[in-house]
PDB file of C-alpha atoms in Angstrom:
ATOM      1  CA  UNK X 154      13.401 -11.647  -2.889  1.00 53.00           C
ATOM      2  CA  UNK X 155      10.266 -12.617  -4.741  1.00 73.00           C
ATOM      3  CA  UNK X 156      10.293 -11.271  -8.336  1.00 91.00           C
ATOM      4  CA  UNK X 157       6.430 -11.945  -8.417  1.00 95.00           C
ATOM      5  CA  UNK X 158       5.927  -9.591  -5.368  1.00 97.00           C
ATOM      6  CA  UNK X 159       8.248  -6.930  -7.585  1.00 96.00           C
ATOM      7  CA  UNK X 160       5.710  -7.162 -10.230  1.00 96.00           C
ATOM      8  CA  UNK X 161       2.683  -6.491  -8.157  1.00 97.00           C
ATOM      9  CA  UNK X 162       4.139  -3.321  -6.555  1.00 97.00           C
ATOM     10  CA  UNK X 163       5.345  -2.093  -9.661  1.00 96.00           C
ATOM     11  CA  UNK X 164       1.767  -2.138 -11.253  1.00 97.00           C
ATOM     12  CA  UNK X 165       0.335  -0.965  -8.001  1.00 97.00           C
ATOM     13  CA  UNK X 166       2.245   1.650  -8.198  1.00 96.00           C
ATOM     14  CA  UNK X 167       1.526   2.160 -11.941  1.00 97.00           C
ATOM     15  CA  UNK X 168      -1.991   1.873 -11.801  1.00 96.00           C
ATOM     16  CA  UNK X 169      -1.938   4.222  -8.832  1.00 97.00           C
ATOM     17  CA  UNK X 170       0.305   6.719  -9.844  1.00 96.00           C
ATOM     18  CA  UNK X 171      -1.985   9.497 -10.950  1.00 97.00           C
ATOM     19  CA  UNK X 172      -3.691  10.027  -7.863  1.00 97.00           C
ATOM     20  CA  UNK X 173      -0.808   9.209  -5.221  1.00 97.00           C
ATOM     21  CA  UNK X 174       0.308  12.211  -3.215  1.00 97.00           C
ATOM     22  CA  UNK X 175       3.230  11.481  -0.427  1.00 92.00           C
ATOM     23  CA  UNK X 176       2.111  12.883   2.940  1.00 93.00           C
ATOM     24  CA  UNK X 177      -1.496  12.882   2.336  1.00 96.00           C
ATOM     25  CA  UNK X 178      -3.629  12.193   5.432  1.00 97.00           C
ATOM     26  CA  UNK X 179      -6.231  10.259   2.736  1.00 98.00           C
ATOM     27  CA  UNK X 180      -5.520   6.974   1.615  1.00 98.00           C
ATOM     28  CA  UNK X 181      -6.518   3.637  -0.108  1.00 97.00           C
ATOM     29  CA  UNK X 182      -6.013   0.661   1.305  1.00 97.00           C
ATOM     30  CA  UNK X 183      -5.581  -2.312  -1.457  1.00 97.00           C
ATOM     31  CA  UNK X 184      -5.425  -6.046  -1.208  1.00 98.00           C
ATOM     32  CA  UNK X 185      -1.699  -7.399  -2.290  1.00 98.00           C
ATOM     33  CA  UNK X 186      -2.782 -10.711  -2.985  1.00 97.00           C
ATOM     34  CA  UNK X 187      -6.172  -9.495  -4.574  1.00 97.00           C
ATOM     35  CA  UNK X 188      -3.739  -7.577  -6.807  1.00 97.00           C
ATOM     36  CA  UNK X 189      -1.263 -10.584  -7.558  1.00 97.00           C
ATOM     37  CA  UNK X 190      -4.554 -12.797  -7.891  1.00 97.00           C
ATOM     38  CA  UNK X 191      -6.011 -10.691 -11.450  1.00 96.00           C
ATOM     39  CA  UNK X 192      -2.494 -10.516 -12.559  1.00 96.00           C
ATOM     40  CA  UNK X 193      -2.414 -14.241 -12.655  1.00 95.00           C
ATOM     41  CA  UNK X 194       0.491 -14.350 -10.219  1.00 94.00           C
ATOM     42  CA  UNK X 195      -1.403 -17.261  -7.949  1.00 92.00           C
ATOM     43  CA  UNK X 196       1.849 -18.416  -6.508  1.00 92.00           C
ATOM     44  CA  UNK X 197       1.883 -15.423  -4.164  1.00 95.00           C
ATOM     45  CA  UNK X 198      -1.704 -14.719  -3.092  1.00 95.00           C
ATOM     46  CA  UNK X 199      -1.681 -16.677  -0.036  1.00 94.00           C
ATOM     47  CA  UNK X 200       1.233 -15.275   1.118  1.00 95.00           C
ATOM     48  CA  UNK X 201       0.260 -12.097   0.846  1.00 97.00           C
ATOM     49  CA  UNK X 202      -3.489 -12.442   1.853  1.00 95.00           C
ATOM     50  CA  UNK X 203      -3.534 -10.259   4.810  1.00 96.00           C
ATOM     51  CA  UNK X 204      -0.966  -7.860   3.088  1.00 97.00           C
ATOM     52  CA  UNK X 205      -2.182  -4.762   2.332  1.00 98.00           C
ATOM     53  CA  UNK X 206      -0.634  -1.762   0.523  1.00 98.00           C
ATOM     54  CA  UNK X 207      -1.246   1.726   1.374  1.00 97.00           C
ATOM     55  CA  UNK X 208      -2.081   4.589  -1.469  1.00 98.00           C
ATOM     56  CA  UNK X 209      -2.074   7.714  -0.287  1.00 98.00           C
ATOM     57  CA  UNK X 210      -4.497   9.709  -1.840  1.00 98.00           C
ATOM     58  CA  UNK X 211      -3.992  13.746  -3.931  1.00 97.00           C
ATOM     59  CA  UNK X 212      -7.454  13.821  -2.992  1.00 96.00           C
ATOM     60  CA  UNK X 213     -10.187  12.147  -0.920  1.00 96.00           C
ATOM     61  CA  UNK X 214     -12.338   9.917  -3.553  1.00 95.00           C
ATOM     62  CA  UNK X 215     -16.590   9.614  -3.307  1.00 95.00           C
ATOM     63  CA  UNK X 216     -17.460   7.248  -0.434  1.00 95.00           C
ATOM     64  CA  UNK X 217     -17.486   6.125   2.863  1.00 96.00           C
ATOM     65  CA  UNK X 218     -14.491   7.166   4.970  1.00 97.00           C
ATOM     66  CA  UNK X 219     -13.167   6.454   8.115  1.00 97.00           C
ATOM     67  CA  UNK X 220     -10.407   8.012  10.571  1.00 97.00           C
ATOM     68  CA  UNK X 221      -7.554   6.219  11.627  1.00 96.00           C
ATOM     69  CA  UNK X 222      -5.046   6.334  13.766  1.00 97.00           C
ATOM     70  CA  UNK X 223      -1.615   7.037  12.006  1.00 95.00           C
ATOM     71  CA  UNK X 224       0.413   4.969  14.111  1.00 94.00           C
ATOM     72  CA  UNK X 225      -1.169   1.718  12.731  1.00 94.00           C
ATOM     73  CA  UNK X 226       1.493   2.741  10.107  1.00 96.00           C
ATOM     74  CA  UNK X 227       4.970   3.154  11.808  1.00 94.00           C
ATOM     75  CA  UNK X 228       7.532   2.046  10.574  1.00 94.00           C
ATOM     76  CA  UNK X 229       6.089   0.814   7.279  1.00 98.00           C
ATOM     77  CA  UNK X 230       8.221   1.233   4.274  1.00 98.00           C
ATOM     78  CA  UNK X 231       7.779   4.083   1.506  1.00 98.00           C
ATOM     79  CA  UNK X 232       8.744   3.257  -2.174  1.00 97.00           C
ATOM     80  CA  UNK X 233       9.841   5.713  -4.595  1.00 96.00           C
ATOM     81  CA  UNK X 234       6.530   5.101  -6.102  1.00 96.00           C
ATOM     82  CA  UNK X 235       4.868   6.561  -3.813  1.00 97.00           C
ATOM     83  CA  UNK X 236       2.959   3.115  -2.266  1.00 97.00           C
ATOM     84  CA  UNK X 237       3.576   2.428   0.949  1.00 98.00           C
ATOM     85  CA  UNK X 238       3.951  -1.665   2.642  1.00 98.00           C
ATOM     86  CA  UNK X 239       4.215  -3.133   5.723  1.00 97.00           C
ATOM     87  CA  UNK X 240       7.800  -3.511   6.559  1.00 96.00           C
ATOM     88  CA  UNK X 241       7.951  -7.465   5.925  1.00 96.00           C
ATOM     89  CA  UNK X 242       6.465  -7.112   2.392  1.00 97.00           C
ATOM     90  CA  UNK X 243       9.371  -4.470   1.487  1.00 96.00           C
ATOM     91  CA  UNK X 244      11.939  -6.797   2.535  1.00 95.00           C
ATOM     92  CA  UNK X 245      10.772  -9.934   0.908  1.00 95.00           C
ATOM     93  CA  UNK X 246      10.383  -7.673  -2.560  1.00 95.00           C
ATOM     94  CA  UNK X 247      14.111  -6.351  -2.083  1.00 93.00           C
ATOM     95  CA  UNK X 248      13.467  -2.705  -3.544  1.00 93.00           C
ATOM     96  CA  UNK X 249      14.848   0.174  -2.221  1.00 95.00           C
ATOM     97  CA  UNK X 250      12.143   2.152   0.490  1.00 97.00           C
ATOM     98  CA  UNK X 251      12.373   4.915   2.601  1.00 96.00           C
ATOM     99  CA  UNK X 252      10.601   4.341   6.386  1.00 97.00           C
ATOM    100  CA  UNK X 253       7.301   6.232   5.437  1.00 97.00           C
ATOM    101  CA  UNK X 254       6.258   8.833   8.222  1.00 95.00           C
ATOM    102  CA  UNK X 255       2.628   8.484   8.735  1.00 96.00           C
ATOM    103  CA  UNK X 256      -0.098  11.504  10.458  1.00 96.00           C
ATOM    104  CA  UNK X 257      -0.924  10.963  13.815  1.00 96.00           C
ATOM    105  CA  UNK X 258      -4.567  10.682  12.045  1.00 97.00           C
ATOM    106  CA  UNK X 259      -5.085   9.240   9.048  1.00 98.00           C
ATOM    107  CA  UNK X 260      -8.460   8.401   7.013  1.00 98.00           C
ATOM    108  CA  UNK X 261      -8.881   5.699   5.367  1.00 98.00           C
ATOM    109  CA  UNK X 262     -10.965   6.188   1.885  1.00 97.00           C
ATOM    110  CA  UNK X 263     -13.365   3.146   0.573  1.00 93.00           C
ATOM    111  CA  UNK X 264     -13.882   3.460  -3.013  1.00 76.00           C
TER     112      UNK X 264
END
Protein backbone atom coordinates (compact mmCIF):
# COMPACT_ATOMS: atom_id res chain seq x y z
CA UNK A 1 0.00 0.00 0.00
CA UNK A 2 1.51 3.33 -0.92
CA UNK A 3 -0.02 6.18 1.15
CA UNK A 4 1.47 8.65 -1.51
CA UNK A 5 -0.53 6.87 -4.33
CA UNK A 6 -3.76 7.33 -1.74
CA UNK A 7 -3.14 10.95 -1.85
CA UNK A 8 -3.01 11.37 -5.56
CA UNK A 9 -6.32 9.52 -6.17
CA UNK A 10 -7.97 11.23 -3.53
CA UNK A 11 -7.24 14.73 -5.13
CA UNK A 12 -7.87 13.28 -8.52
CA UNK A 13 -10.85 12.46 -7.52
CA UNK A 14 -11.42 15.82 -5.74
CA UNK A 15 -10.36 17.94 -8.37
CA UNK A 16 -12.48 15.86 -10.72
CA UNK A 17 -15.46 15.44 -8.93
CA UNK A 18 -17.74 18.01 -10.47
CA UNK A 19 -17.69 16.80 -13.83
CA UNK A 20 -17.36 12.87 -13.24
CA UNK A 21 -20.41 10.91 -14.33
CA UNK A 22 -20.16 6.84 -13.82
CA UNK A 23 -21.08 5.13 -17.11
CA UNK A 24 -20.33 7.90 -19.37
CA UNK A 25 -19.00 6.84 -22.80
CA UNK A 26 -16.72 10.37 -22.58
CA UNK A 27 -13.74 10.46 -20.66
CA UNK A 28 -10.38 12.09 -19.60
CA UNK A 29 -7.50 10.41 -19.53
CA UNK A 30 -4.87 11.95 -16.82
CA UNK A 31 -1.25 11.31 -16.10
CA UNK A 32 -0.81 9.62 -12.38
CA UNK A 33 2.61 10.53 -12.05
CA UNK A 34 2.06 14.02 -13.77
CA UNK A 35 -0.47 14.35 -10.93
CA UNK A 36 1.87 13.05 -8.01
CA UNK A 37 4.73 15.20 -9.76
CA UNK A 38 2.77 19.05 -8.97
CA UNK A 39 1.77 17.66 -5.71
CA UNK A 40 5.37 17.32 -4.82
CA UNK A 41 5.00 13.60 -4.23
CA UNK A 42 8.38 12.80 -6.49
CA UNK A 43 8.89 9.51 -4.79
CA UNK A 44 6.11 7.99 -6.89
CA UNK A 45 6.27 9.53 -10.36
CA UNK A 46 8.36 7.00 -11.91
CA UNK A 47 6.43 4.39 -10.80
CA UNK A 48 3.53 5.53 -11.99
CA UNK A 49 4.74 7.13 -15.33
CA UNK A 50 2.81 5.11 -17.72
CA UNK A 51 -0.19 5.01 -15.21
CA UNK A 52 -2.99 6.66 -16.25
CA UNK A 53 -6.36 7.33 -14.56
CA UNK A 54 -9.57 7.41 -16.28
CA UNK A 55 -12.36 10.38 -15.65
CA UNK A 56 -15.33 9.77 -17.05
CA UNK A 57 -16.84 12.70 -18.24
CA UNK A 58 -21.01 14.35 -17.35
CA UNK A 59 -20.27 15.86 -20.52
CA UNK A 60 -17.92 15.87 -23.52
CA UNK A 61 -15.44 19.05 -22.95
CA UNK A 62 -14.20 21.55 -26.18
CA UNK A 63 -11.53 19.69 -28.19
CA UNK A 64 -10.23 17.09 -30.10
CA UNK A 65 -11.77 13.67 -29.47
CA UNK A 66 -11.17 10.35 -30.37
CA UNK A 67 -13.14 6.86 -30.24
CA UNK A 68 -11.95 4.06 -28.46
CA UNK A 69 -12.48 0.84 -28.01
CA UNK A 70 -14.02 0.05 -24.49
CA UNK A 71 -12.32 -3.05 -23.93
CA UNK A 72 -8.89 -1.30 -23.54
CA UNK A 73 -10.63 -0.91 -20.10
CA UNK A 74 -11.68 -4.39 -18.72
CA UNK A 75 -11.24 -5.20 -15.81
CA UNK A 76 -9.92 -1.88 -14.50
CA UNK A 77 -10.98 -0.91 -11.07
CA UNK A 78 -13.83 1.75 -10.20
CA UNK A 79 -13.46 3.86 -6.95
CA UNK A 80 -16.24 5.23 -5.08
CA UNK A 81 -15.01 8.45 -6.43
CA UNK A 82 -15.93 7.90 -9.42
CA UNK A 83 -12.07 7.62 -11.12
CA UNK A 84 -11.33 4.71 -12.60
CA UNK A 85 -7.33 2.79 -12.57
CA UNK A 86 -5.77 0.13 -14.06
CA UNK A 87 -6.13 -2.84 -11.88
CA UNK A 88 -2.35 -2.83 -10.55
CA UNK A 89 -2.58 0.85 -9.44
CA UNK A 90 -5.85 -0.07 -7.26
CA UNK A 91 -4.07 -2.73 -5.57
CA UNK A 92 -0.86 -1.05 -4.73
CA UNK A 93 -3.19 2.06 -3.25
CA UNK A 94 -5.26 -0.56 -1.08
CA UNK A 95 -8.76 1.31 -1.36
CA UNK A 96 -11.79 -0.31 -1.79
CA UNK A 97 -12.96 -0.45 -5.94
CA UNK A 98 -15.57 -1.95 -7.69
CA UNK A 99 -14.40 -3.75 -11.32
CA UNK A 100 -15.58 -0.73 -13.53
CA UNK A 101 -17.71 -1.94 -16.62
CA UNK A 102 -16.55 -0.04 -19.56
CA UNK A 103 -18.79 0.68 -23.30
CA UNK A 104 -17.88 -1.40 -25.96
CA UNK A 105 -16.92 2.25 -27.44
CA UNK A 106 -15.59 4.73 -25.59
CA UNK A 107 -14.16 8.37 -26.60
CA UNK A 108 -11.54 9.63 -25.29
CA UNK A 109 -11.77 13.67 -24.68
CA UNK A 110 -8.37 15.91 -24.98
CA UNK A 111 -8.78 19.01 -23.11
Amino acid sequence: MSNNLKTVLAQMGDNYKEIIKSGSRHYLEVSIARKAAEMGLRDIVEQYRDAHAIIPLKRPLAGMKVRIDGRTFTNYALFASGIVVPPYVARRAGLKYQVYSPLDSMICNFA
